[in-house]
Each structure stands twice: as structure tokens, then as C-alpha cells.
mmCIF file of C-alpha atoms and ligand atoms in Angstrom:
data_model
loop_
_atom_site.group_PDB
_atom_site.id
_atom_site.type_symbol
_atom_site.label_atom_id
_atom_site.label_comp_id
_atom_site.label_asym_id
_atom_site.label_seq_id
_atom_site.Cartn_x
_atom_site.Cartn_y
_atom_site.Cartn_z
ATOM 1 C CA UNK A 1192 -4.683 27.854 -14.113
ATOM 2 C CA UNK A 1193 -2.401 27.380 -16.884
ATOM 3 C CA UNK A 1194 -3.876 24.575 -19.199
ATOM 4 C CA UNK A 1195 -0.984 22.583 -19.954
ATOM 5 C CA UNK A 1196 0.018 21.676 -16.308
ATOM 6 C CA UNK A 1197 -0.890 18.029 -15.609
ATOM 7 C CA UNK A 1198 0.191 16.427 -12.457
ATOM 8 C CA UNK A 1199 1.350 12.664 -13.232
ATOM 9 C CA UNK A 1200 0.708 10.039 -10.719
ATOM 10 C CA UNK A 1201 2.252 6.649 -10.631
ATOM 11 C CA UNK A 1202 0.400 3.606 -9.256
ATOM 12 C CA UNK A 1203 1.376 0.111 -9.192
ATOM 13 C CA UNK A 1204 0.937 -1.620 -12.538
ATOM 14 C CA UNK A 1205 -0.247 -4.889 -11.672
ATOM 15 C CA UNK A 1206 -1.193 -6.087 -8.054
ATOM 16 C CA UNK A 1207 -2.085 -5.856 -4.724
ATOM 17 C CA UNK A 1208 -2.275 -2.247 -4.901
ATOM 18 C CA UNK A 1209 -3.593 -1.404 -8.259
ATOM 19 C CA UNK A 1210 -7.166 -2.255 -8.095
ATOM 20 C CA UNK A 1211 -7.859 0.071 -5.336
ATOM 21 C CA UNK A 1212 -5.261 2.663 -6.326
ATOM 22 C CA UNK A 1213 -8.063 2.949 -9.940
ATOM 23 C CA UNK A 1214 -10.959 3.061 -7.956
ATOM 24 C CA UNK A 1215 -9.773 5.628 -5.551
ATOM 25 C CA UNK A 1216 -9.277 7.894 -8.375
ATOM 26 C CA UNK A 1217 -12.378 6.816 -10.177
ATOM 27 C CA UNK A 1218 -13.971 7.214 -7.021
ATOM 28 C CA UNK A 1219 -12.814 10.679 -7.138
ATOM 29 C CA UNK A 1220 -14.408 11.371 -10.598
ATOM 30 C CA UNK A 1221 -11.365 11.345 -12.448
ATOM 31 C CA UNK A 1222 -12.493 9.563 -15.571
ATOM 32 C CA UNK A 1223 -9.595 7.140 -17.439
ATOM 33 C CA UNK A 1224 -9.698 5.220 -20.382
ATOM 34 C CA UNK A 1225 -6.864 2.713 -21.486
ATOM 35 C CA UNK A 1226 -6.885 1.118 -17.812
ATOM 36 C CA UNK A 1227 -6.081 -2.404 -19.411
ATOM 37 C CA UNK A 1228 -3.268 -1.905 -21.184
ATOM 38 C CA UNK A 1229 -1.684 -0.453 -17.842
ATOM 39 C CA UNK A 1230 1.379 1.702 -19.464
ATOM 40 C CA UNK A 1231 -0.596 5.248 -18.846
ATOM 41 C CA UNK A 1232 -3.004 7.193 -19.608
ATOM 42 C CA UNK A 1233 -4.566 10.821 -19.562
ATOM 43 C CA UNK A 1234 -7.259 11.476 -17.888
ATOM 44 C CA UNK A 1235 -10.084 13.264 -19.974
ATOM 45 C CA UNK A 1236 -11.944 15.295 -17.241
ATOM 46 C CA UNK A 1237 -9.025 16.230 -14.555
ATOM 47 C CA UNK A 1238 -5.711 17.389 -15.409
ATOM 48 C CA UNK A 1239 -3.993 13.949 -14.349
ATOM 49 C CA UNK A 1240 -1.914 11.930 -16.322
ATOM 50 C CA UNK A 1241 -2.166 8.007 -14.540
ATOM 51 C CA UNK A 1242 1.335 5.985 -14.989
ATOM 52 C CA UNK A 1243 1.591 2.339 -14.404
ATOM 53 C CA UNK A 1244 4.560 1.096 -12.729
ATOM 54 C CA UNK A 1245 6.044 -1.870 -10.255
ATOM 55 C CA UNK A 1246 5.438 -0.490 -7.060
ATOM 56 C CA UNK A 1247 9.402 -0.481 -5.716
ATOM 57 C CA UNK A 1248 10.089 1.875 -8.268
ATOM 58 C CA UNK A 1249 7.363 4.781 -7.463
ATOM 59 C CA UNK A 1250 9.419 6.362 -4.732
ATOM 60 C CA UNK A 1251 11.817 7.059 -6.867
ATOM 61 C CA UNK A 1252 10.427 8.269 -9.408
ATOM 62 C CA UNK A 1253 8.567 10.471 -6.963
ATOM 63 C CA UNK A 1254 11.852 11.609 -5.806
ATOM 64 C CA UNK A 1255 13.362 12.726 -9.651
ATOM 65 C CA UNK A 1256 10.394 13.810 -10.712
ATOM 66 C CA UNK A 1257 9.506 11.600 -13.617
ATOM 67 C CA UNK A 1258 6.046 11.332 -11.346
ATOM 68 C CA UNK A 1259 4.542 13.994 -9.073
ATOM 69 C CA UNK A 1260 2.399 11.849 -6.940
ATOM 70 C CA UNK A 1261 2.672 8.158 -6.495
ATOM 71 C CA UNK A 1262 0.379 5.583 -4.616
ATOM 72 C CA UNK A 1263 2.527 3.206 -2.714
ATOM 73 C CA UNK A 1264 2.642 0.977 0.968
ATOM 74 C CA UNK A 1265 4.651 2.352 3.632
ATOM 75 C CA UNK A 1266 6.532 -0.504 3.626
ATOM 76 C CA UNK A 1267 8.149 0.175 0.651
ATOM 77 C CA UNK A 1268 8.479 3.827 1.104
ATOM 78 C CA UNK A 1269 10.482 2.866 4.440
ATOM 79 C CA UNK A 1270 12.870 0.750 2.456
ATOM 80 C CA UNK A 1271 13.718 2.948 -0.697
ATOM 81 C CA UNK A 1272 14.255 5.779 2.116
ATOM 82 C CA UNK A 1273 13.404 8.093 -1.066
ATOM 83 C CA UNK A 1274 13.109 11.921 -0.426
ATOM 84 C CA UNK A 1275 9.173 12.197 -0.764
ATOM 85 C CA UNK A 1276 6.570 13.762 0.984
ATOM 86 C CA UNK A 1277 3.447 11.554 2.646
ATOM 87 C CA UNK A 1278 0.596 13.660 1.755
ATOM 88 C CA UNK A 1279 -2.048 10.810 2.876
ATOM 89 C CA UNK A 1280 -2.623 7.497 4.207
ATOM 90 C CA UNK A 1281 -5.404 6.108 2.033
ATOM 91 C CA UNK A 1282 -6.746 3.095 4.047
ATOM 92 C CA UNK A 1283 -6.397 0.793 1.597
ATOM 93 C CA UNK A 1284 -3.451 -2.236 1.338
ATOM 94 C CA UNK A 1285 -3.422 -2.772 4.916
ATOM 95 C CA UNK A 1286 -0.440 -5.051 6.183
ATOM 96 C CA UNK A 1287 2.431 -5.226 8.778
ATOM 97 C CA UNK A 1288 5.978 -6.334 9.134
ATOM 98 C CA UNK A 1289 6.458 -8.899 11.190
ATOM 99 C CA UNK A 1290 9.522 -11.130 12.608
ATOM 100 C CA UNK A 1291 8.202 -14.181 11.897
ATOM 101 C CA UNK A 1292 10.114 -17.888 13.330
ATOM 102 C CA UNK A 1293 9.617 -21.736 13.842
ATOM 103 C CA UNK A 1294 6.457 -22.553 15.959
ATOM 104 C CA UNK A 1295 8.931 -24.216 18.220
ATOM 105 C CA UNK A 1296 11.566 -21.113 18.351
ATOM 106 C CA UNK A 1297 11.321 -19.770 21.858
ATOM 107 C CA UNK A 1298 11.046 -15.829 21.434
ATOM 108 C CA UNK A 1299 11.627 -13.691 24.036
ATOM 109 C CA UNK A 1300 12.184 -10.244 22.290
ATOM 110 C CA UNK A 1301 14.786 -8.645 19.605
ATOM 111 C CA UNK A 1302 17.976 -10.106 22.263
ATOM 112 C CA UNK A 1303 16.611 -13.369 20.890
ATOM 113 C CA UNK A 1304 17.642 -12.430 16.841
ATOM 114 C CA UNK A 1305 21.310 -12.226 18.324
ATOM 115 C CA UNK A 1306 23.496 -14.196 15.725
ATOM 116 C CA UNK A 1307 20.585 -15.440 13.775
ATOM 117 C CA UNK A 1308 20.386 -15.638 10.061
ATOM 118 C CA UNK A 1309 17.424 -13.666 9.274
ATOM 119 C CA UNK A 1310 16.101 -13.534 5.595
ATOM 120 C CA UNK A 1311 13.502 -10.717 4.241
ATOM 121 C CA UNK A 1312 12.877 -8.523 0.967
ATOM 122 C CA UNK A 1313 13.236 -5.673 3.381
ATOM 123 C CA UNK A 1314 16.992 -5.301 4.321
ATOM 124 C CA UNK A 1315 17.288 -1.794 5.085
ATOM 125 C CA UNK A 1316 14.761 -1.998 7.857
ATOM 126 C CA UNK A 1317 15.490 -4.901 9.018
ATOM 127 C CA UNK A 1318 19.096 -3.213 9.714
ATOM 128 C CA UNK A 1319 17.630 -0.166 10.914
ATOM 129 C CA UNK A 1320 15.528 -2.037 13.287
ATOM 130 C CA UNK A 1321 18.564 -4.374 14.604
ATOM 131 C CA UNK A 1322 20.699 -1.620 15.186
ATOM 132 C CA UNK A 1323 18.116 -0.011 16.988
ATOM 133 C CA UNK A 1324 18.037 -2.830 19.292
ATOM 134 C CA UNK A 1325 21.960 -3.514 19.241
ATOM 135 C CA UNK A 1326 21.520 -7.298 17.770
ATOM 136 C CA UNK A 1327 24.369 -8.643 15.934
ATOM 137 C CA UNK A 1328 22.625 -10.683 13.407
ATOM 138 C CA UNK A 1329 22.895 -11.527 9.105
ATOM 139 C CA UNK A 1330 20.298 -10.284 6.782
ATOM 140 C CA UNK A 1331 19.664 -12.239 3.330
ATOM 141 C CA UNK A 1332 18.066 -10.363 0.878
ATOM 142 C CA UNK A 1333 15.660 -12.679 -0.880
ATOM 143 C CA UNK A 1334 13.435 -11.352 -3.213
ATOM 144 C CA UNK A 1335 9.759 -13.795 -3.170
ATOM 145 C CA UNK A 1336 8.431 -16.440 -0.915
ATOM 146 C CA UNK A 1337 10.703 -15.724 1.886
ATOM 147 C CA UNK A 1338 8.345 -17.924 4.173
ATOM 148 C CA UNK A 1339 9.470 -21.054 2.922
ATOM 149 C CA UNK A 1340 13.281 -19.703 3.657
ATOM 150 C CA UNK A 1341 13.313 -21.430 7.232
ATOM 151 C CA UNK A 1342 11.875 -24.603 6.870
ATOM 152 C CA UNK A 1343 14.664 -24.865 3.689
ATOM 153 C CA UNK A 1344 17.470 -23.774 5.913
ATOM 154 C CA UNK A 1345 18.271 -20.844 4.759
ATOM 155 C CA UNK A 1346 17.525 -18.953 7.722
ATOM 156 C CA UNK A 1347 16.632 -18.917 11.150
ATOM 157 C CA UNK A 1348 13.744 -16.580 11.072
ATOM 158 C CA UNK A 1349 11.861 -13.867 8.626
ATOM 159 C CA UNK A 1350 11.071 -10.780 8.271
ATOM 160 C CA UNK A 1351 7.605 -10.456 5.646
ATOM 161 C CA UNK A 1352 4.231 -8.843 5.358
ATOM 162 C CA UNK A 1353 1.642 -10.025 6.712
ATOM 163 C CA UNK A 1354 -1.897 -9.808 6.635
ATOM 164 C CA UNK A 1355 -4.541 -12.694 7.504
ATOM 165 C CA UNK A 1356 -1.107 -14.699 8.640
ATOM 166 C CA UNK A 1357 -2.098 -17.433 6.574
ATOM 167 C CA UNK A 1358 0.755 -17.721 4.500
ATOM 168 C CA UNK A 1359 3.050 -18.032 7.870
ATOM 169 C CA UNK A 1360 0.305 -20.558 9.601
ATOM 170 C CA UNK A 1361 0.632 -22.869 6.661
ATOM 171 C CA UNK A 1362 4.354 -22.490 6.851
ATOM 172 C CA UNK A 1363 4.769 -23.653 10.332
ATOM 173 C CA UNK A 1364 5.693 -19.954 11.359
ATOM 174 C CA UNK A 1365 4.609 -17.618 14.144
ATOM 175 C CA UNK A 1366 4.314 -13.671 14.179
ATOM 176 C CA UNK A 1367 6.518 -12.753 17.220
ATOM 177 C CA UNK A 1368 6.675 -9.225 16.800
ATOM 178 C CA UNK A 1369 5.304 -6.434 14.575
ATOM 179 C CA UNK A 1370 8.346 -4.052 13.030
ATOM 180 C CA UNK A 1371 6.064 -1.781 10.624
ATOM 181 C CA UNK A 1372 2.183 -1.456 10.479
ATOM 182 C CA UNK A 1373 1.800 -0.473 6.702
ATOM 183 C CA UNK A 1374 -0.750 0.559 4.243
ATOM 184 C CA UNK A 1375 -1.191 2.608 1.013
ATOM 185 C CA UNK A 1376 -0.166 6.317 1.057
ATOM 186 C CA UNK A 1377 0.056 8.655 -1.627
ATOM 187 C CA UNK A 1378 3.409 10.682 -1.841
ATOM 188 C CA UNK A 1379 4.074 13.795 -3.879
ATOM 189 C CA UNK A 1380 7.440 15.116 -4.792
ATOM 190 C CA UNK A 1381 9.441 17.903 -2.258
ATOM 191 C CA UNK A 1382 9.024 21.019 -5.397
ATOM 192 C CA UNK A 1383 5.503 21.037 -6.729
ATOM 193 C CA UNK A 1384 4.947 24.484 -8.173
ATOM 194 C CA UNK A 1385 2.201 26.130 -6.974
ATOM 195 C CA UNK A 1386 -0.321 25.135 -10.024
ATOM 196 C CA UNK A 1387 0.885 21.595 -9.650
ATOM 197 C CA UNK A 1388 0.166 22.161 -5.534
ATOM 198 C CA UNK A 1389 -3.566 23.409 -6.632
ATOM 199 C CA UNK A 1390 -4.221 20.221 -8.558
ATOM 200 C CA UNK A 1391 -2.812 18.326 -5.658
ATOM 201 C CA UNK A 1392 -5.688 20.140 -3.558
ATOM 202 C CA UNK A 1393 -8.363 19.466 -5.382
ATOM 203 C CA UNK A 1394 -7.339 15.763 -5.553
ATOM 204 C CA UNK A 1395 -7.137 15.656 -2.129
ATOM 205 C CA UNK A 1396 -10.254 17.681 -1.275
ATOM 206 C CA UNK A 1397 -12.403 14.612 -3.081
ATOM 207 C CA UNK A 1398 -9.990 11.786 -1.719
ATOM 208 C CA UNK A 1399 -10.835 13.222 1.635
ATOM 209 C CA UNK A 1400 -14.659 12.940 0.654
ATOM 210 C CA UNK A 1401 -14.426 9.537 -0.388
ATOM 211 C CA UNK A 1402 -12.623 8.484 2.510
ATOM 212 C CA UNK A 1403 -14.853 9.959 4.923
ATOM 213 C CA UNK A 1404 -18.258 9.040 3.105
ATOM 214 C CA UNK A 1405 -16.812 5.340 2.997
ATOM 215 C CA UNK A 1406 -16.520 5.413 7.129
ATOM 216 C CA UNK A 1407 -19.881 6.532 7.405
ATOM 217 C CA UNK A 1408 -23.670 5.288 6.184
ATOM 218 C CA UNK A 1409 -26.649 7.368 6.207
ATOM 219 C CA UNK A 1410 -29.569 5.892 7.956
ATOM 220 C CA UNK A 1411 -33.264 6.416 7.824
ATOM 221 C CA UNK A 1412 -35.780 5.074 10.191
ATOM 222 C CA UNK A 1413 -39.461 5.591 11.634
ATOM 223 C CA UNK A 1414 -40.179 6.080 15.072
ATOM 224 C CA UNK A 1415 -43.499 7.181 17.104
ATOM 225 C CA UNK A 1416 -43.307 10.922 18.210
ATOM 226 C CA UNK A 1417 -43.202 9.834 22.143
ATOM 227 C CA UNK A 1418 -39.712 7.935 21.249
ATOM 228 C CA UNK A 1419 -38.258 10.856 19.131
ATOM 229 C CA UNK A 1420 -36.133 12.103 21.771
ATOM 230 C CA UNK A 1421 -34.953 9.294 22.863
ATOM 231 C CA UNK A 1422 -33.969 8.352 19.749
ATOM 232 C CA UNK A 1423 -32.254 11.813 18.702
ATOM 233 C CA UNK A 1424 -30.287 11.883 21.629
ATOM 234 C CA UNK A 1425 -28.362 8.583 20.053
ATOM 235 C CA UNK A 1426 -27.793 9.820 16.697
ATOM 236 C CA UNK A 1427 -24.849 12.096 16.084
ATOM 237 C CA UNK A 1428 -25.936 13.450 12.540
ATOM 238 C CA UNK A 1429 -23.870 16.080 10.365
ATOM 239 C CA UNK A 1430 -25.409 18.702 12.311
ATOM 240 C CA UNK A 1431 -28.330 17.118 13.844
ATOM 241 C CA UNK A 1432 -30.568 14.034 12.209
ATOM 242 C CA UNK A 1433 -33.358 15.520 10.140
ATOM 243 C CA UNK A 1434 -36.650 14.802 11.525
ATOM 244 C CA UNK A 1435 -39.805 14.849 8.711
ATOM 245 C CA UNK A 1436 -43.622 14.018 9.565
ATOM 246 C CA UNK A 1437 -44.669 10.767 7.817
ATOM 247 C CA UNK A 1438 -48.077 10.549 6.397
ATOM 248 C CA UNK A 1439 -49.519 8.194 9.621
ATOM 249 C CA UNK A 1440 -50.124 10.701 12.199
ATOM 250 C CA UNK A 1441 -48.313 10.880 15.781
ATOM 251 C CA UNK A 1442 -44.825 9.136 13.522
ATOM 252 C CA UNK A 1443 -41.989 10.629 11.976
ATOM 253 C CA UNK A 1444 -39.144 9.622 9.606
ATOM 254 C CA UNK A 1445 -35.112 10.108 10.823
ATOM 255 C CA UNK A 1446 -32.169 10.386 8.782
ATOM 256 C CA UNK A 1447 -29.236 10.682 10.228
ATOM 257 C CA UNK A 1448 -25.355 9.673 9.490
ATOM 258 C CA UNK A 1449 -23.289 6.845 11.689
ATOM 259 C CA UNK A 1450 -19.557 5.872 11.729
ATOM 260 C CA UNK A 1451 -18.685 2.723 11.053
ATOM 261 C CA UNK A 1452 -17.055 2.046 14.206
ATOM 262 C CA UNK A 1453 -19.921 2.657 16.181
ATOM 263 C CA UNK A 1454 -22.617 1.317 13.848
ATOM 264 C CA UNK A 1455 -23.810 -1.597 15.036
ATOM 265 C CA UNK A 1456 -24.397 -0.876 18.776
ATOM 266 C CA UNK A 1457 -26.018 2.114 17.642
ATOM 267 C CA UNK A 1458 -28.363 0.437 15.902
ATOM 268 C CA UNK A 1459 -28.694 -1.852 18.478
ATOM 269 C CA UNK A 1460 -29.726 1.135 20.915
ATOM 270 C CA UNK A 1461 -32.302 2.599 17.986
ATOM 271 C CA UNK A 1462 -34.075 -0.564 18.098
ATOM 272 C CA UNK A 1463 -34.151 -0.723 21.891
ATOM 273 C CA UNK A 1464 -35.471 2.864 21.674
ATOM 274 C CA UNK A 1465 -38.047 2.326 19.403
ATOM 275 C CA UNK A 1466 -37.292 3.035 16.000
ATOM 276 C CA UNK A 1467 -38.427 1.029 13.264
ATOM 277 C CA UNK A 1468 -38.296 0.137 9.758
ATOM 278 C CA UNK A 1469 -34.286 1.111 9.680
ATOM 279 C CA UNK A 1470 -32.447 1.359 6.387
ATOM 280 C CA UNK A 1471 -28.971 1.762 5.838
ATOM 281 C CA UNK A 1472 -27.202 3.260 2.567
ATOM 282 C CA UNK A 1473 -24.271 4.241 1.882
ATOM 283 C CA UNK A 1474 -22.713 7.108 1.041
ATOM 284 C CA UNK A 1475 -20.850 8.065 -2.002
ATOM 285 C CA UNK A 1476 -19.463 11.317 -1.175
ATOM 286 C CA UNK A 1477 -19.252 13.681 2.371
ATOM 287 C CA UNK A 1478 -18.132 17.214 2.084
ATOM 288 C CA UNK A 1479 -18.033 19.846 4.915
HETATM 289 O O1 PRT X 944 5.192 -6.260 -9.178
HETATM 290 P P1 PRT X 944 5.327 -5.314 -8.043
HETATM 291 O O2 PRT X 944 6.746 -5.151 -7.551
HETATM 292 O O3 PRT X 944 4.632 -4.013 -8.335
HETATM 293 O O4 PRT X 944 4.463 -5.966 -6.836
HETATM 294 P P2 PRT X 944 4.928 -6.790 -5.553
HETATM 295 O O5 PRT X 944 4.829 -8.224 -5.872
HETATM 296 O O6 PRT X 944 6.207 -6.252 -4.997
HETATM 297 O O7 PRT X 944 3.826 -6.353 -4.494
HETATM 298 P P3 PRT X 944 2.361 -6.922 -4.166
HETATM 299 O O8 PRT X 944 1.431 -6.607 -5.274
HETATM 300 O O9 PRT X 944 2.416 -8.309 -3.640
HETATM 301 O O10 PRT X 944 2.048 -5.982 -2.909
HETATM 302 C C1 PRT X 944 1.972 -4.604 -3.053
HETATM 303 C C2 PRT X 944 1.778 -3.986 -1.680
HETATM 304 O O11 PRT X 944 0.566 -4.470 -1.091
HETATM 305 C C3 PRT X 944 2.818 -4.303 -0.639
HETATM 306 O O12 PRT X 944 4.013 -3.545 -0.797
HETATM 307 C C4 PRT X 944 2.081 -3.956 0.647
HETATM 308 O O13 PRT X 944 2.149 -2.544 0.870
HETATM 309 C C5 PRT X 944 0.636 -4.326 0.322
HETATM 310 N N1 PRT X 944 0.182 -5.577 0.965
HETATM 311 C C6 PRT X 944 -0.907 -5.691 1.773
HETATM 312 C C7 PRT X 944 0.743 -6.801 0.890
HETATM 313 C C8 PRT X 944 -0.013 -7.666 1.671
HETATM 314 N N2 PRT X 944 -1.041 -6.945 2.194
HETATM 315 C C9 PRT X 944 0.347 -9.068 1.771
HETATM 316 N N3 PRT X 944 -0.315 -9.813 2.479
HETATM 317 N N4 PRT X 944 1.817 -7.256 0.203
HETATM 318 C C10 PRT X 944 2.138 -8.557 0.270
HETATM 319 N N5 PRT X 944 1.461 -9.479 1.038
HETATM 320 C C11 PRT X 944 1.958 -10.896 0.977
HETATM 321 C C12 PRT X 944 3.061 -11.213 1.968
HETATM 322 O O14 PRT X 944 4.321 -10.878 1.426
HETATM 323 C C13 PRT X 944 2.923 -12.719 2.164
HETATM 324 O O15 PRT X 944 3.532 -13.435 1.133
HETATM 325 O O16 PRT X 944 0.932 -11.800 1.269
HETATM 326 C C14 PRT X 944 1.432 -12.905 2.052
HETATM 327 C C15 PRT X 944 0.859 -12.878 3.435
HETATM 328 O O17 PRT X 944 -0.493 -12.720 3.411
HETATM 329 P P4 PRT X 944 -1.396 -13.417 4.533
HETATM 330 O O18 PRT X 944 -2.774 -12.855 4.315
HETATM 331 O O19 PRT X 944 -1.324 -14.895 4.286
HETATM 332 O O20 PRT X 944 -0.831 -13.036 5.882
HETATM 333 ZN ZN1 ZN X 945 7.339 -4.844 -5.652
#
């Protein structure tokens, strides 16, 4: 691989995103220094160059090629309707797009946005999504705290991100309807040249490890010999749980690997089978 080739990834400079977007890629052991001052930076271990921008801008950068790779919500890369490619959703930034309106606005589905004023920071989807539904209806662009827009009367209802739906709750609003279920995605640009796709690879091989080992926890656990087969027979493992004599005779140790979604009534069901002494770690890394 030629030396010089870096790949340069923008990530959102300062919020909601940018925490997690630096400790994906720490998490993938790309070291970076300068973090604070949040302009760029080279990393010293991986051939990645780290730029630090406002997060409606990455798409297009993507697109010209100023960036190769860029971190960014799907709800952003809907709007800017930038020519990128999504290489992976990253779990991270979770949030959805929601029609939100008065507590006492009677909702009955997209027929009841008909001639509505409607304001959002998402105009092109909002348009996409009325024509889609054939609603006559006007769209204000409005750039921050569009949930205080219809108790000011500037508009009927909203379109905005949600996530806990706190922010709408203590606005008097209600979610009627989801538009978009977002989160973070990394893009990469259409024409990476084939050393730029290798580095791509090799990013993604670890994200893919980190993403994995964070669904998963490796657990360890003692159990009589009688109740080993009971117990086995519950635990999925990589390949199977590893099974190692402890020094008490007739009692062995178990390690084995869960998923998160199915973690807690497993370990309900290892306890009801007879396993003891359970400990639960997590993992840093998981590669097949
Ligand atoms: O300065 P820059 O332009 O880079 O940042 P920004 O202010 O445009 O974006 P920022 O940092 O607020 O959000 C970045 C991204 O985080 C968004 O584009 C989403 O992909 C994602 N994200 C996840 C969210 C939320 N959750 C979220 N809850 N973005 C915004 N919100 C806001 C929402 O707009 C509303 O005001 O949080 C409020 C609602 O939150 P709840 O929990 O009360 O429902
Ligand atoms: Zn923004």
C-alpha cells in the first residue's frame, strides 16, 4: 500500500454526534491527538486523517470529495439528498422524525395535514413525504426550537426529532406519526480508489468488531457436573461454551458469550438450572 494515501473522515465538530463518532474510532484503535481543538487531526497509528465539521455539511463534502468518509444521522443524509454511499449504520445517535401537533389536535392520519401550516428544519422530506401522501399543505423552514413554533402561532403542527419525547411533552405536543427512524451512519464517497477502498476495509473490519463485542458479554459461571447439561444446552457460545474442571471435585467452571437481547432471561434460566457464582464482563473486541 502506497504510504501517502490517507482516507479523511469528517465527523461532527461539536454535538450530539461527536462524542461517540471519537470513541468509535478510538474504539477501533485509531489513536488521535489534538481532539480538543476539533479542526482535524492525523491520526498517528492508521492512515486516517479525522476532520471536524457541522454535521449538515458532511454529506457534501462526502459527495465532492473534500472528505472520503463522513459520520452523520440519516436524517440529515435524507435531507441534503447528497450522492453518497451508506457503508454502515453505527448504532449510535438514535432518533426519529416525527409529525408532532397540539395535545388537543384530533389526528387521524397524513389527510389530516391537508392545508396546515407545518414548520420543521427538514423541508425536503417533509415535501417528499406530503407528496407521497397527496396533502396540500405549507412547509416553514425554521432552523432551532421548532417545538415552541405552535404554541407561538406559527404553525399548526411540526415536524422534529425526537428521542425521549420530552422536549414535545413539555411543549404540550404529541408524536402522531413517525416519518424517519434515524441514527448515525458512516458514508463514503461513490470513487474510492482501490487503496482508499482497502483502508475503508480495515476500518470497517474493527467497527464491525466493536459493534458486535458491544451486543454481547462474556459470562463465566460454576455449576455441579449433574447440572452441566442442562446448563450447556442454554448457552449459545461462539462455538460452544468452554467447560474447565474447578479445583472442588464433581464442579466445573463455564464461559460462554450472550446477546444482549436475550441476556437477562438467560440468566434467569442459568440460575433456575443451577449455575452459580455468575459473572458478567464485557467484551472489548469479537472477531470471526
Ligand atoms: O452544529 P451542528 O449543525 O453540527 O449540530 P446540530 O445542532 O444540527 O445537531 P445536534 O448535535 O443537535 O444533533 C446531531 C444529530 O444527532 C442529529 O442530526 C440526529 O441524527 C441525532 N439526534 C439523536 C438528535 C436527537 N437524537 C435529538 N433528540 N438530534 C436532535 N435531537 C433534538 C430534537 O431536535 C429535539 O429538540 O432533541 C430534542 C428532542 O429530544 P427528546 O429526548 O426531548 O425527545
Ligand atoms: Zn446541524
Amino acid at each position: 500500500m502506497n504510504k501517502e494515501t490517507t482516507l479523511k473522515i469528517a465527523i461532527q465538530k461539536s454535538g450530539r454526534l461527536s462524542d461517540d463518532s471519537i470513541a468509535l474510532l478510538k474504539e477501533c484503535g485509531i489513536d488521535m491527538r489534538n481532539v480538543k481543538d476539533r479542526l482535524r487531526t492525523v491520526s498517528e497509528n492508521f492512515p486516517i486523517e479525522v476532520f471536524f465539521l457541522r454535521d449538515d455539511d458532511i454529506p457534501e463534502y462526502v459527495e465532492d470529495g473534500v472528505a472520503d468518509l463522513g459520520i452523520v444521522g440519516q436524517n440529515v443524509l435524507a435531507e441534503k439528498n447528497r450522492k453518497v454511499i451508506t457503508v454502515e449504520a453505527l448504532g449510535f445517535g438514535k432518533c426519529r422524525l416525527s409529525i408532532a401537533l397540539p395535545k388537543a389536535f384530533n389526528y387521524e392520519g397524513p389527510s389530516s395535514l391537508e392545508g396546515k401550516r407545518i414548520a420543521t428544519s427538514y423541508p425536503v422530506i417533509v415535501g417528499e413525504y406530503l407528496k407521497k401522501n397527496n396533502i396540500n399543505a405549507s412547509v416553514h423552514e425554521i432552523s432551532g426550537s421548532v417545538e415552541i413554533a405552535p404554541g407561538i402561532g406559527l404553525a399548526d403542527v411540526i415536524v422534529d426529532l425526537v428521542s425521549s419525547g420530552g422536549t414535545l411533552f413539555m411543549n404540550g405536543l404529541k408524536e402522531a406519526e413517525v416519518i424517519l427512524d434515524s441514527q448515525a451512519v458512516l458514508i463514503s464517497n461513490q470513487q474510492l480508489n482501490d487503496e482508499q477502498r482497502n483502508i475503508l476495509d480495515k476500518l470497517l473490519f474493527r467497527i464491525r468488531a466493536v459493534k458486535k463485542a458491544k451486543k454481547n458479554k462474556y459470562v463465566l459461571m460454576n455449576a455441579p457436573n449433574e447440572k452441566l447439561s442442562a446448563i450447556i444446552s442454554l448457552l449459545p457460545g461462539m462455538k460452544s461454551p468452554s467447560v474447565l474442571p474447578l479445583a472442588k471435585t464433581g464442579w466445573s467452571s463455564i464461559h460462554s458469550v450472550l446477546s444482549e437481547d436475550e441476556f437477562w432471561e438467560k440468566i434467569e434460566q442459568l440460575k433456575n438450572a443451577g449455575a452459580e457464582g455468575i459473572l458478567v464482563v464485557p467484551i472489548e473486541k469479537m472477531i470471526f
